[in-house]
Amino acid sequence: MDLMPDDVLQLRGEALDALTAAGDDGALDAWHVTYFGRKDGRLTAILRGLAARSIDERKSIGAAANALKTELEAAYDARRDELRAAAVRRALEGGAIDVTLPPRPHTRGGLHPVTQTLRRILAAFTSMGFSVVEGPEVELDYYNFEALRIPADHPARDMWDTLWVDAPLDGQRALLMRTHTSPAQIRTMEQQAPPIRIVVPGRAYRFEATDTTHEWMMTQVEVLAVDEGLTLAHLKGTLLGVMQRLFGSGRRIRLQCSYFPFVEPGAEVQMDCFNCAGAGCATCHQTGWIEMGGAGMVHPEILENMGIDSNRYTGFAAGMGIERLAMQLYGVPDMRFFYQNDLRMLRQF
Ligand code: PHE
């Protein structure tokens, strides 16, 4: 076959006419195979045959064929777009596409019930003039224990011998996952002079066998107030105000003597059982009361260590378990449900 640039020109005319005649996707595909097909495509054959030709022919025919290739590809794309647009137009006119149909809804996430409870508690405290601060979850032995009057040989450490971080300081194990949010009391008193009113939300980690009211990881809110003239009555009034705001004005709380090395006197905070209104049931172990956390008056020795004059200032502190409050707020019978990531449970909130 003796090919001249004129032949390329003729091929161009044929190809463009055939493209205009192609009226649907099937015809377009067939056209593409006819001209660009890898085995017998007509343009492919011309390009492939160039190798066998003289240098002059290669130049003239090659340039023309390559230019045609570019042109035909663009024409093919344009024709395809044109056919698609026409198809959409026909479908719209025929009513096959209903543009008034609402889109599929996006699936939306929600706040975890413990987060919701936490936010409500923080809102109650901030409305009473407390500010929210945070402390680290990986804590130094000094803040978690020592500064809170729990020295290395203190029996109170037994129930809090928990997750230590394998990064010794001066050859001693010194870092752990905090067992409570109380270290934030120390960090705050180091930085701030009275009057102090803070709440500290955060996670704490325990050496704990799990059951319906215990988890090895839980959320706490620490409360600390240091000022002139603060008494146990202020502590109780503050906690009662928060509980009533969350659970309604009929709610009652009581303080029962307890021991924490960093407060004196110390107390356990209890609330009348939501389930039986204090009559006694399985949820409250027949006592009518449910433990919400610990509390007490800041130990004067700690005030002094922090450079706060304990003759002038007193302080109250409390630490509350948020999962227990969330259980009460939403009637969840088992604390472990919160962290099993079962959507059938979580979607209810
Ligand atoms: N930190 C104690 C706990 O986790 C609770 C507590 C806080 C007790 C503040 C007294 C004062 O059990």
mmCIF file of C-alpha atoms and ligand atoms in Angstrom:
data_model
loop_
_atom_site.group_PDB
_atom_site.id
_atom_site.type_symbol
_atom_site.label_atom_id
_atom_site.label_comp_id
_atom_site.label_asym_id
_atom_site.label_seq_id
_atom_site.Cartn_x
_atom_site.Cartn_y
_atom_site.Cartn_z
ATOM 1 C CA MET A 1 0.000 0.000 0.000
ATOM 2 C CA ASP A 2 1.411 3.301 -1.000
ATOM 3 C CA LEU A 3 0.339 5.901 1.514
ATOM 4 C CA MET A 4 0.487 9.674 1.010
ATOM 5 C CA PRO A 5 -0.533 12.491 3.359
ATOM 6 C CA ASP A 6 -3.587 12.792 1.099
ATOM 7 C CA ASP A 7 -4.664 9.332 2.214
ATOM 8 C CA VAL A 8 -4.463 10.465 5.809
ATOM 9 C CA LEU A 9 -6.627 13.387 4.833
ATOM 10 C CA GLN A 10 -9.181 11.092 3.310
ATOM 11 C CA LEU A 11 -9.228 8.906 6.397
ATOM 12 C CA ARG A 12 -9.919 12.037 8.416
ATOM 13 C CA GLY A 13 -13.027 12.852 6.356
ATOM 14 C CA GLU A 14 -14.376 9.330 6.708
ATOM 15 C CA ALA A 15 -13.707 9.139 10.409
ATOM 16 C CA LEU A 16 -15.374 12.445 11.226
ATOM 17 C CA ASP A 17 -18.448 11.577 9.151
ATOM 18 C CA ALA A 18 -18.733 8.210 10.885
ATOM 19 C CA LEU A 19 -18.451 9.894 14.279
ATOM 20 C CA THR A 20 -21.298 12.277 13.524
ATOM 21 C CA ALA A 21 -23.381 9.308 12.434
ATOM 22 C CA ALA A 22 -22.723 7.370 15.669
ATOM 23 C CA GLY A 23 -25.916 7.928 17.663
ATOM 24 C CA ASP A 24 -25.416 5.920 20.862
ATOM 25 C CA ASP A 25 -22.798 4.410 23.150
ATOM 26 C CA GLY A 26 -22.672 1.138 21.186
ATOM 27 C CA ALA A 27 -21.984 2.928 17.875
ATOM 28 C CA LEU A 28 -19.361 5.108 19.582
ATOM 29 C CA ASP A 29 -17.555 2.031 20.878
ATOM 30 C CA ALA A 30 -17.588 0.433 17.431
ATOM 31 C CA TRP A 31 -16.217 3.624 15.886
ATOM 32 C CA HIS A 32 -13.383 3.670 18.417
ATOM 33 C CA VAL A 33 -12.455 0.072 17.571
ATOM 34 C CA THR A 34 -12.523 0.811 13.819
ATOM 35 C CA TYR A 35 -10.021 3.653 14.021
ATOM 36 C CA PHE A 36 -8.069 3.111 17.239
ATOM 37 C CA GLY A 37 -8.399 -0.668 17.762
ATOM 38 C CA ARG A 38 -5.080 -2.088 18.852
ATOM 39 C CA LYS A 39 -5.054 -4.913 16.305
ATOM 40 C CA ASP A 40 -6.759 -3.632 13.143
ATOM 41 C CA GLY A 41 -7.568 -0.021 13.879
ATOM 42 C CA ARG A 42 -7.098 1.973 10.674
ATOM 43 C CA LEU A 43 -5.115 4.773 12.267
ATOM 44 C CA THR A 44 -3.182 2.273 14.352
ATOM 45 C CA ALA A 45 -2.170 0.465 11.166
ATOM 46 C CA ILE A 46 -0.844 3.651 9.569
ATOM 47 C CA LEU A 47 1.209 4.541 12.657
ATOM 48 C CA ARG A 48 2.542 1.012 12.931
ATOM 49 C CA GLY A 49 3.493 0.907 9.227
ATOM 50 C CA LEU A 50 5.687 4.017 9.545
ATOM 51 C CA ALA A 51 8.687 2.008 10.746
ATOM 52 C CA ALA A 52 9.032 0.294 7.380
ATOM 53 C CA ARG A 53 9.133 3.549 5.403
ATOM 54 C CA SER A 54 11.823 5.899 4.223
ATOM 55 C CA ILE A 55 12.875 8.790 6.387
ATOM 56 C CA ASP A 56 11.061 11.350 4.230
ATOM 57 C CA GLU A 57 7.816 9.394 4.250
ATOM 58 C CA ARG A 58 8.080 8.803 7.934
ATOM 59 C CA LYS A 59 8.289 12.545 8.447
ATOM 60 C CA SER A 60 5.433 13.638 6.235
ATOM 61 C CA ILE A 61 2.976 10.812 6.866
ATOM 62 C CA GLY A 62 3.941 10.472 10.544
ATOM 63 C CA ALA A 63 3.294 14.136 11.283
ATOM 64 C CA ALA A 64 -0.085 14.041 9.519
ATOM 65 C CA ALA A 65 -1.131 10.784 11.203
ATOM 66 C CA ASN A 66 -0.197 11.961 14.678
ATOM 67 C CA ALA A 67 -2.035 15.230 14.227
ATOM 68 C CA LEU A 68 -5.072 13.268 13.075
ATOM 69 C CA LYS A 69 -4.844 10.996 16.090
ATOM 70 C CA THR A 70 -5.015 13.973 18.450
ATOM 71 C CA GLU A 71 -7.860 15.536 16.529
ATOM 72 C CA LEU A 72 -9.945 12.349 16.398
ATOM 73 C CA GLU A 73 -9.517 11.656 20.099
ATOM 74 C CA ALA A 74 -10.775 15.132 20.949
ATOM 75 C CA ALA A 75 -13.670 14.726 18.521
ATOM 76 C CA TYR A 76 -14.533 11.376 20.093
ATOM 77 C CA ASP A 77 -14.616 12.888 23.623
ATOM 78 C CA ALA A 78 -16.757 15.769 22.429
ATOM 79 C CA ARG A 79 -19.225 13.447 20.674
ATOM 80 C CA ARG A 80 -19.492 11.226 23.737
ATOM 81 C CA ASP A 81 -20.249 14.236 25.992
ATOM 82 C CA GLU A 82 -22.802 15.461 23.499
ATOM 83 C CA LEU A 83 -24.597 12.101 23.450
ATOM 84 C CA ARG A 84 -24.647 11.895 27.246
ATOM 85 C CA ALA A 85 -26.011 15.397 27.611
ATOM 86 C CA ALA A 86 -28.711 14.564 25.095
ATOM 87 C CA ALA A 87 -29.601 11.399 26.994
ATOM 88 C CA VAL A 88 -29.968 13.334 30.279
ATOM 89 C CA ARG A 89 -32.092 15.935 28.523
ATOM 90 C CA ARG A 90 -34.399 13.252 27.126
ATOM 91 C CA ALA A 91 -34.680 11.579 30.528
ATOM 92 C CA LEU A 92 -35.531 14.876 32.221
ATOM 93 C CA GLU A 93 -38.140 15.743 29.612
ATOM 94 C CA GLY A 94 -39.641 12.292 29.872
ATOM 95 C CA GLY A 95 -39.804 12.563 33.671
ATOM 96 C CA ALA A 96 -37.408 9.628 34.305
ATOM 97 C CA ILE A 97 -35.260 11.764 36.612
ATOM 98 C CA ASP A 98 -37.194 13.322 39.483
ATOM 99 C CA VAL A 99 -35.185 16.341 40.543
ATOM 100 C CA THR A 100 -37.601 17.010 43.409
ATOM 101 C CA LEU A 101 -36.689 13.714 45.125
ATOM 102 C CA PRO A 102 -34.966 14.534 48.465
ATOM 103 C CA PRO A 103 -31.344 13.316 48.681
ATOM 104 C CA ARG A 104 -30.452 10.339 50.859
ATOM 105 C CA PRO A 105 -29.861 11.594 54.403
ATOM 106 C CA HIS A 106 -26.311 11.662 55.722
ATOM 107 C CA THR A 107 -25.846 9.399 58.713
ATOM 108 C CA ARG A 108 -25.127 11.700 61.631
ATOM 109 C CA GLY A 109 -23.062 10.890 64.690
ATOM 110 C CA GLY A 110 -24.191 11.801 68.200
ATOM 111 C CA LEU A 111 -22.517 12.525 71.489
ATOM 112 C CA HIS A 112 -21.777 9.534 73.694
ATOM 113 C CA PRO A 113 -24.085 9.421 76.753
ATOM 114 C CA VAL A 114 -21.078 9.830 79.071
ATOM 115 C CA THR A 115 -20.005 12.946 77.139
ATOM 116 C CA GLN A 116 -23.546 14.312 77.350
ATOM 117 C CA THR A 117 -23.602 13.741 81.102
ATOM 118 C CA LEU A 118 -20.163 15.297 81.496
ATOM 119 C CA ARG A 119 -21.256 18.419 79.627
ATOM 120 C CA ARG A 120 -24.338 18.805 81.785
ATOM 121 C CA ILE A 121 -22.285 18.527 84.965
ATOM 122 C CA LEU A 122 -19.688 20.999 83.752
ATOM 123 C CA ALA A 123 -22.466 23.403 82.771
ATOM 124 C CA ALA A 124 -23.922 23.142 86.286
ATOM 125 C CA PHE A 125 -20.546 23.895 87.877
ATOM 126 C CA THR A 126 -19.599 26.737 85.527
ATOM 127 C CA SER A 127 -22.965 28.382 86.215
ATOM 128 C CA MET A 128 -21.843 28.448 89.866
ATOM 129 C CA GLY A 129 -18.580 30.219 89.028
ATOM 130 C CA PHE A 130 -16.226 27.249 88.591
ATOM 131 C CA SER A 131 -13.839 27.160 85.646
ATOM 132 C CA VAL A 132 -12.870 24.046 83.723
ATOM 133 C CA VAL A 133 -9.211 22.967 83.627
ATOM 134 C CA GLU A 134 -7.547 19.735 82.542
ATOM 135 C CA GLY A 135 -4.568 17.659 83.610
ATOM 136 C CA PRO A 136 -2.491 14.937 81.939
ATOM 137 C CA GLU A 137 -3.734 11.326 81.797
ATOM 138 C CA VAL A 138 -0.193 10.008 82.052
ATOM 139 C CA GLU A 139 0.791 11.401 85.431
ATOM 140 C CA LEU A 140 3.861 11.559 87.650
ATOM 141 C CA ASP A 141 3.901 9.469 90.816
ATOM 142 C CA TYR A 142 4.508 12.757 92.620
ATOM 143 C CA TYR A 143 1.167 14.302 91.604
ATOM 144 C CA ASN A 144 -0.892 11.113 91.651
ATOM 145 C CA PHE A 145 0.353 9.974 95.081
ATOM 146 C CA GLU A 146 3.176 11.757 96.920
ATOM 147 C CA ALA A 147 1.816 15.292 96.900
ATOM 148 C CA LEU A 148 -1.613 13.941 97.887
ATOM 149 C CA ARG A 149 -0.108 12.421 101.042
ATOM 150 C CA ILE A 150 -0.011 8.864 99.701
ATOM 151 C CA PRO A 151 3.661 7.859 100.179
ATOM 152 C CA ALA A 152 5.160 4.720 98.629
ATOM 153 C CA ASP A 153 4.354 2.479 101.618
ATOM 154 C CA HIS A 154 0.814 3.761 102.180
ATOM 155 C CA PRO A 155 -1.915 1.072 102.141
ATOM 156 C CA ALA A 156 -4.151 3.348 100.031
ATOM 157 C CA ARG A 157 -1.803 2.572 97.138
ATOM 158 C CA ASP A 158 -2.846 -1.070 97.048
ATOM 159 C CA MET A 159 -6.170 -0.481 95.352
ATOM 160 C CA TRP A 160 -4.548 2.028 93.008
ATOM 161 C CA ASP A 161 -1.509 -0.002 91.926
ATOM 162 C CA THR A 162 -2.449 0.262 88.320
ATOM 163 C CA LEU A 163 -0.947 0.882 84.871
ATOM 164 C CA TRP A 164 2.649 2.028 85.142
ATOM 165 C CA VAL A 165 4.458 3.457 82.138
ATOM 166 C CA ASP A 166 7.736 1.748 81.349
ATOM 167 C CA ALA A 167 9.873 4.883 81.334
ATOM 168 C CA PRO A 168 11.840 5.090 84.590
ATOM 169 C CA LEU A 169 13.042 8.456 85.914
ATOM 170 C CA ASP A 170 16.332 8.274 87.859
ATOM 171 C CA GLY A 171 15.998 4.476 87.907
ATOM 172 C CA GLN A 172 12.573 4.670 89.617
ATOM 173 C CA ARG A 173 9.158 3.973 88.150
ATOM 174 C CA ALA A 174 7.615 7.396 88.136
ATOM 175 C CA LEU A 175 4.905 7.577 85.455
ATOM 176 C CA LEU A 176 1.485 5.956 85.504
ATOM 177 C CA MET A 177 -1.975 6.253 84.016
ATOM 178 C CA ARG A 178 -3.564 8.483 86.658
ATOM 179 C CA THR A 179 -5.848 6.648 89.057
ATOM 180 C CA HIS A 180 -7.977 9.726 89.753
ATOM 181 C CA THR A 181 -8.288 13.365 88.712
ATOM 182 C CA SER A 182 -7.121 14.592 92.143
ATOM 183 C CA PRO A 183 -3.529 15.257 90.915
ATOM 184 C CA ALA A 184 -5.059 18.242 89.102
ATOM 185 C CA GLN A 185 -5.767 19.742 92.559
ATOM 186 C CA ILE A 186 -2.029 19.891 93.205
ATOM 187 C CA ARG A 187 -1.192 21.183 89.734
ATOM 188 C CA THR A 188 -3.758 23.947 90.169
ATOM 189 C CA MET A 189 -2.669 25.001 93.660
ATOM 190 C CA GLU A 190 0.949 25.128 92.443
ATOM 191 C CA GLN A 191 -0.048 27.643 89.777
ATOM 192 C CA GLN A 192 -2.849 29.635 91.328
ATOM 193 C CA ALA A 193 -3.421 31.552 94.560
ATOM 194 C CA PRO A 194 -6.833 31.523 96.291
ATOM 195 C CA PRO A 195 -9.639 32.114 95.592
ATOM 196 C CA ILE A 196 -9.726 28.911 93.531
ATOM 197 C CA ARG A 197 -12.828 27.376 91.970
ATOM 198 C CA ILE A 198 -12.132 24.698 89.389
ATOM 199 C CA VAL A 199 -13.581 21.509 87.944
ATOM 200 C CA VAL A 200 -11.409 18.960 86.150
ATOM 201 C CA PRO A 201 -13.002 16.460 83.770
ATOM 202 C CA GLY A 202 -10.987 13.460 82.576
ATOM 203 C CA ARG A 203 -10.338 9.771 82.466
ATOM 204 C CA ALA A 204 -8.858 7.724 85.282
ATOM 205 C CA TYR A 205 -7.547 4.153 85.318
ATOM 206 C CA ARG A 206 -7.990 1.589 88.079
ATOM 207 C CA PHE A 207 -6.832 -1.839 89.179
ATOM 208 C CA GLU A 208 -10.352 -3.173 89.025
ATOM 209 C CA ALA A 209 -12.391 -6.292 88.353
ATOM 210 C CA THR A 210 -15.271 -5.049 86.205
ATOM 211 C CA ASP A 211 -18.912 -5.487 87.190
ATOM 212 C CA THR A 212 -22.183 -3.582 86.760
ATOM 213 C CA THR A 213 -20.820 -0.512 88.587
ATOM 214 C CA HIS A 214 -17.044 -0.795 88.020
ATOM 215 C CA GLU A 215 -14.781 -0.359 85.016
ATOM 216 C CA TRP A 216 -10.980 -0.257 84.826
ATOM 217 C CA MET A 217 -11.277 3.029 82.938
ATOM 218 C CA MET A 218 -13.743 5.703 83.931
ATOM 219 C CA THR A 219 -14.488 9.392 83.702
ATOM 220 C CA GLN A 220 -14.267 11.664 86.704
ATOM 221 C CA VAL A 221 -14.931 15.275 87.514
ATOM 222 C CA GLU A 222 -12.710 16.707 90.202
ATOM 223 C CA VAL A 223 -13.984 19.711 92.157
ATOM 224 C CA LEU A 224 -11.720 22.084 94.092
ATOM 225 C CA ALA A 225 -12.525 25.321 95.884
ATOM 226 C CA VAL A 226 -10.084 27.199 98.131
ATOM 227 C CA ASP A 227 -11.107 30.432 99.781
ATOM 228 C CA GLU A 228 -11.554 32.132 103.155
ATOM 229 C CA GLY A 229 -14.249 30.615 105.329
ATOM 230 C CA LEU A 230 -15.171 27.548 103.255
ATOM 231 C CA THR A 231 -16.745 24.729 105.275
ATOM 232 C CA LEU A 232 -18.237 21.294 104.774
ATOM 233 C CA ALA A 233 -21.591 23.047 104.394
ATOM 234 C CA HIS A 234 -20.352 24.782 101.229
ATOM 235 C CA LEU A 235 -19.208 21.424 99.894
ATOM 236 C CA LYS A 236 -22.552 19.802 100.532
ATOM 237 C CA GLY A 237 -24.520 22.775 99.208
ATOM 238 C CA THR A 238 -22.482 22.865 96.004
ATOM 239 C CA LEU A 239 -22.858 19.147 95.329
ATOM 240 C CA LEU A 240 -26.557 19.189 96.181
ATOM 241 C CA GLY A 241 -27.095 22.127 93.807
ATOM 242 C CA VAL A 242 -25.422 20.263 90.968
ATOM 243 C CA MET A 243 -27.290 17.015 91.609
ATOM 244 C CA GLN A 244 -30.643 18.744 91.808
ATOM 245 C CA ARG A 245 -29.940 20.592 88.610
ATOM 246 C CA LEU A 246 -29.264 17.260 86.898
ATOM 247 C CA PHE A 247 -31.864 15.082 88.536
ATOM 248 C CA GLY A 248 -34.567 17.471 89.710
ATOM 249 C CA SER A 249 -35.227 19.283 92.970
ATOM 250 C CA GLY A 250 -36.479 16.169 94.753
ATOM 251 C CA ARG A 251 -32.986 14.648 94.763
ATOM 252 C CA ARG A 252 -31.203 14.212 98.081
ATOM 253 C CA ILE A 253 -27.538 13.588 98.874
ATOM 254 C CA ARG A 254 -25.715 12.580 102.029
ATOM 255 C CA LEU A 255 -22.098 12.523 103.177
ATOM 256 C CA GLN A 256 -20.871 9.425 104.980
ATOM 257 C CA CYS A 257 -17.559 9.363 106.833
ATOM 258 C CA SER A 258 -14.769 7.954 104.704
ATOM 259 C CA TYR A 259 -11.006 8.203 104.374
ATOM 260 C CA PHE A 260 -8.829 9.768 101.697
ATOM 261 C CA PRO A 261 -5.311 10.814 102.740
ATOM 262 C CA PHE A 262 -5.644 14.219 101.022
ATOM 263 C CA VAL A 263 -8.777 15.429 102.823
ATOM 264 C CA GLU A 264 -9.705 15.885 106.471
ATOM 265 C CA PRO A 265 -12.477 15.171 107.240
ATOM 266 C CA GLY A 266 -13.209 12.873 104.315
ATOM 267 C CA ALA A 267 -16.549 11.611 103.062
ATOM 268 C CA GLU A 268 -18.257 9.424 100.553
ATOM 269 C CA VAL A 269 -20.966 11.254 98.593
ATOM 270 C CA GLN A 270 -24.179 9.315 98.183
ATOM 271 C CA MET A 271 -27.412 10.075 96.386
ATOM 272 C CA ASP A 272 -30.804 8.561 97.047
ATOM 273 C CA CYS A 273 -31.425 5.732 94.595
ATOM 274 C CA PHE A 274 -33.155 6.815 91.346
ATOM 275 C CA ASN A 275 -34.568 3.356 90.895
ATOM 276 C CA CYS A 276 -36.472 2.929 94.157
ATOM 277 C CA ALA A 277 -36.488 6.520 95.472
ATOM 278 C CA GLY A 278 -34.649 5.332 98.568
ATOM 279 C CA ALA A 279 -36.829 2.349 99.444
ATOM 280 C CA GLY A 280 -34.106 -0.231 98.697
ATOM 281 C CA CYS A 281 -33.627 -2.337 95.564
ATOM 282 C CA ALA A 282 -31.026 -4.404 93.668
ATOM 283 C CA THR A 283 -29.448 -1.346 92.047
ATOM 284 C CA CYS A 284 -28.582 0.234 95.407
ATOM 285 C CA HIS A 285 -27.865 -3.093 97.115
ATOM 286 C CA GLN A 286 -30.953 -2.598 99.316
ATOM 287 C CA THR A 287 -29.502 0.496 101.019
ATOM 288 C CA GLY A 288 -31.535 3.182 99.261
ATOM 289 C CA TRP A 289 -28.335 5.112 98.513
ATOM 290 C CA ILE A 290 -25.834 5.035 95.654
ATOM 291 C CA GLU A 291 -22.201 6.124 95.929
ATOM 292 C CA MET A 292 -21.292 8.921 93.533
ATOM 293 C CA GLY A 293 -17.744 9.733 94.615
ATOM 294 C CA GLY A 294 -15.429 10.955 97.341
ATOM 295 C CA ALA A 295 -15.126 14.374 98.956
ATOM 296 C CA GLY A 296 -13.795 16.293 101.927
ATOM 297 C CA MET A 297 -11.951 19.362 103.194
ATOM 298 C CA VAL A 298 -8.499 19.824 101.628
ATOM 299 C CA HIS A 299 -5.891 18.615 104.148
ATOM 300 C CA PRO A 300 -4.222 21.684 105.736
ATOM 301 C CA GLU A 301 -0.806 20.092 105.249
ATOM 302 C CA ILE A 302 -1.399 20.139 101.480
ATOM 303 C CA LEU A 303 -2.443 23.811 101.593
ATOM 304 C CA GLU A 304 0.773 24.631 103.462
ATOM 305 C CA ASN A 305 2.886 22.587 101.016
ATOM 306 C CA MET A 306 1.378 24.629 98.210
ATOM 307 C CA GLY A 307 2.275 27.871 99.973
ATOM 308 C CA ILE A 308 -1.314 28.615 101.021
ATOM 309 C CA ASP A 309 -1.810 29.842 104.595
ATOM 310 C CA SER A 310 -4.023 27.200 106.217
ATOM 311 C CA ASN A 311 -4.974 29.543 109.079
ATOM 312 C CA ARG A 312 -6.534 31.910 106.619
ATOM 313 C CA TYR A 313 -7.792 29.595 103.881
ATOM 314 C CA THR A 314 -9.752 26.360 103.779
ATOM 315 C CA GLY A 315 -10.767 24.296 100.792
ATOM 316 C CA PHE A 316 -13.195 21.608 99.770
ATOM 317 C CA ALA A 317 -12.676 18.938 97.148
ATOM 318 C CA ALA A 318 -14.703 16.175 95.533
ATOM 319 C CA GLY A 319 -14.282 13.591 92.817
ATOM 320 C CA MET A 320 -17.310 12.177 91.052
ATOM 321 C CA GLY A 321 -17.717 9.186 88.777
ATOM 322 C CA ILE A 322 -19.492 10.300 85.620
ATOM 323 C CA GLU A 323 -20.494 6.853 84.366
ATOM 324 C CA ARG A 324 -22.474 6.281 87.566
ATOM 325 C CA LEU A 325 -24.273 9.574 87.023
ATOM 326 C CA ALA A 326 -24.935 8.697 83.384
ATOM 327 C CA MET A 327 -26.391 5.347 84.509
ATOM 328 C CA GLN A 328 -28.810 7.187 86.744
ATOM 329 C CA LEU A 329 -29.617 9.890 84.243
ATOM 330 C CA TYR A 330 -30.468 7.452 81.454
ATOM 331 C CA GLY A 331 -31.480 4.379 83.441
ATOM 332 C CA VAL A 332 -28.575 2.236 82.173
ATOM 333 C CA PRO A 333 -28.331 -0.846 84.396
ATOM 334 C CA ASP A 334 -24.727 -1.887 83.583
ATOM 335 C CA MET A 335 -21.729 0.455 83.414
ATOM 336 C CA ARG A 336 -19.920 -1.821 80.963
ATOM 337 C CA PHE A 337 -22.541 -1.065 78.295
ATOM 338 C CA PHE A 338 -20.998 2.373 77.821
ATOM 339 C CA TYR A 339 -17.749 1.042 76.373
ATOM 340 C CA GLN A 340 -18.796 -2.013 74.406
ATOM 341 C CA ASN A 341 -19.399 0.094 71.280
ATOM 342 C CA ASP A 342 -22.677 -1.645 70.585
ATOM 343 C CA LEU A 343 -24.628 0.711 68.318
ATOM 344 C CA ARG A 344 -27.947 -0.765 69.425
ATOM 345 C CA MET A 345 -27.126 0.686 72.848
ATOM 346 C CA LEU A 346 -25.470 3.942 71.769
ATOM 347 C CA ARG A 347 -28.092 4.935 69.186
ATOM 348 C CA GLN A 348 -30.627 5.359 71.970
ATOM 349 C CA PHE A 349 -29.024 8.587 73.131
HETATM 350 N N1 PHE B 1 -9.861 10.997 94.163
HETATM 351 C C1 PHE B 1 -10.791 10.216 94.923
HETATM 352 C C2 PHE B 1 -11.140 8.946 94.161
HETATM 353 O O1 PHE B 1 -10.893 8.870 92.997
HETATM 354 C C3 PHE B 1 -12.066 10.970 95.204
HETATM 355 C C4 PHE B 1 -11.878 12.196 96.013
HETATM 356 C C5 PHE B 1 -11.660 13.412 95.385
HETATM 357 C C6 PHE B 1 -11.938 12.150 97.403
HETATM 358 C C7 PHE B 1 -11.525 14.572 96.134
HETATM 359 C C8 PHE B 1 -11.794 13.295 98.146
HETATM 360 C C9 PHE B 1 -11.595 14.489 97.532
HETATM 361 O O2 PHE B 1 -11.656 8.020 94.709
#
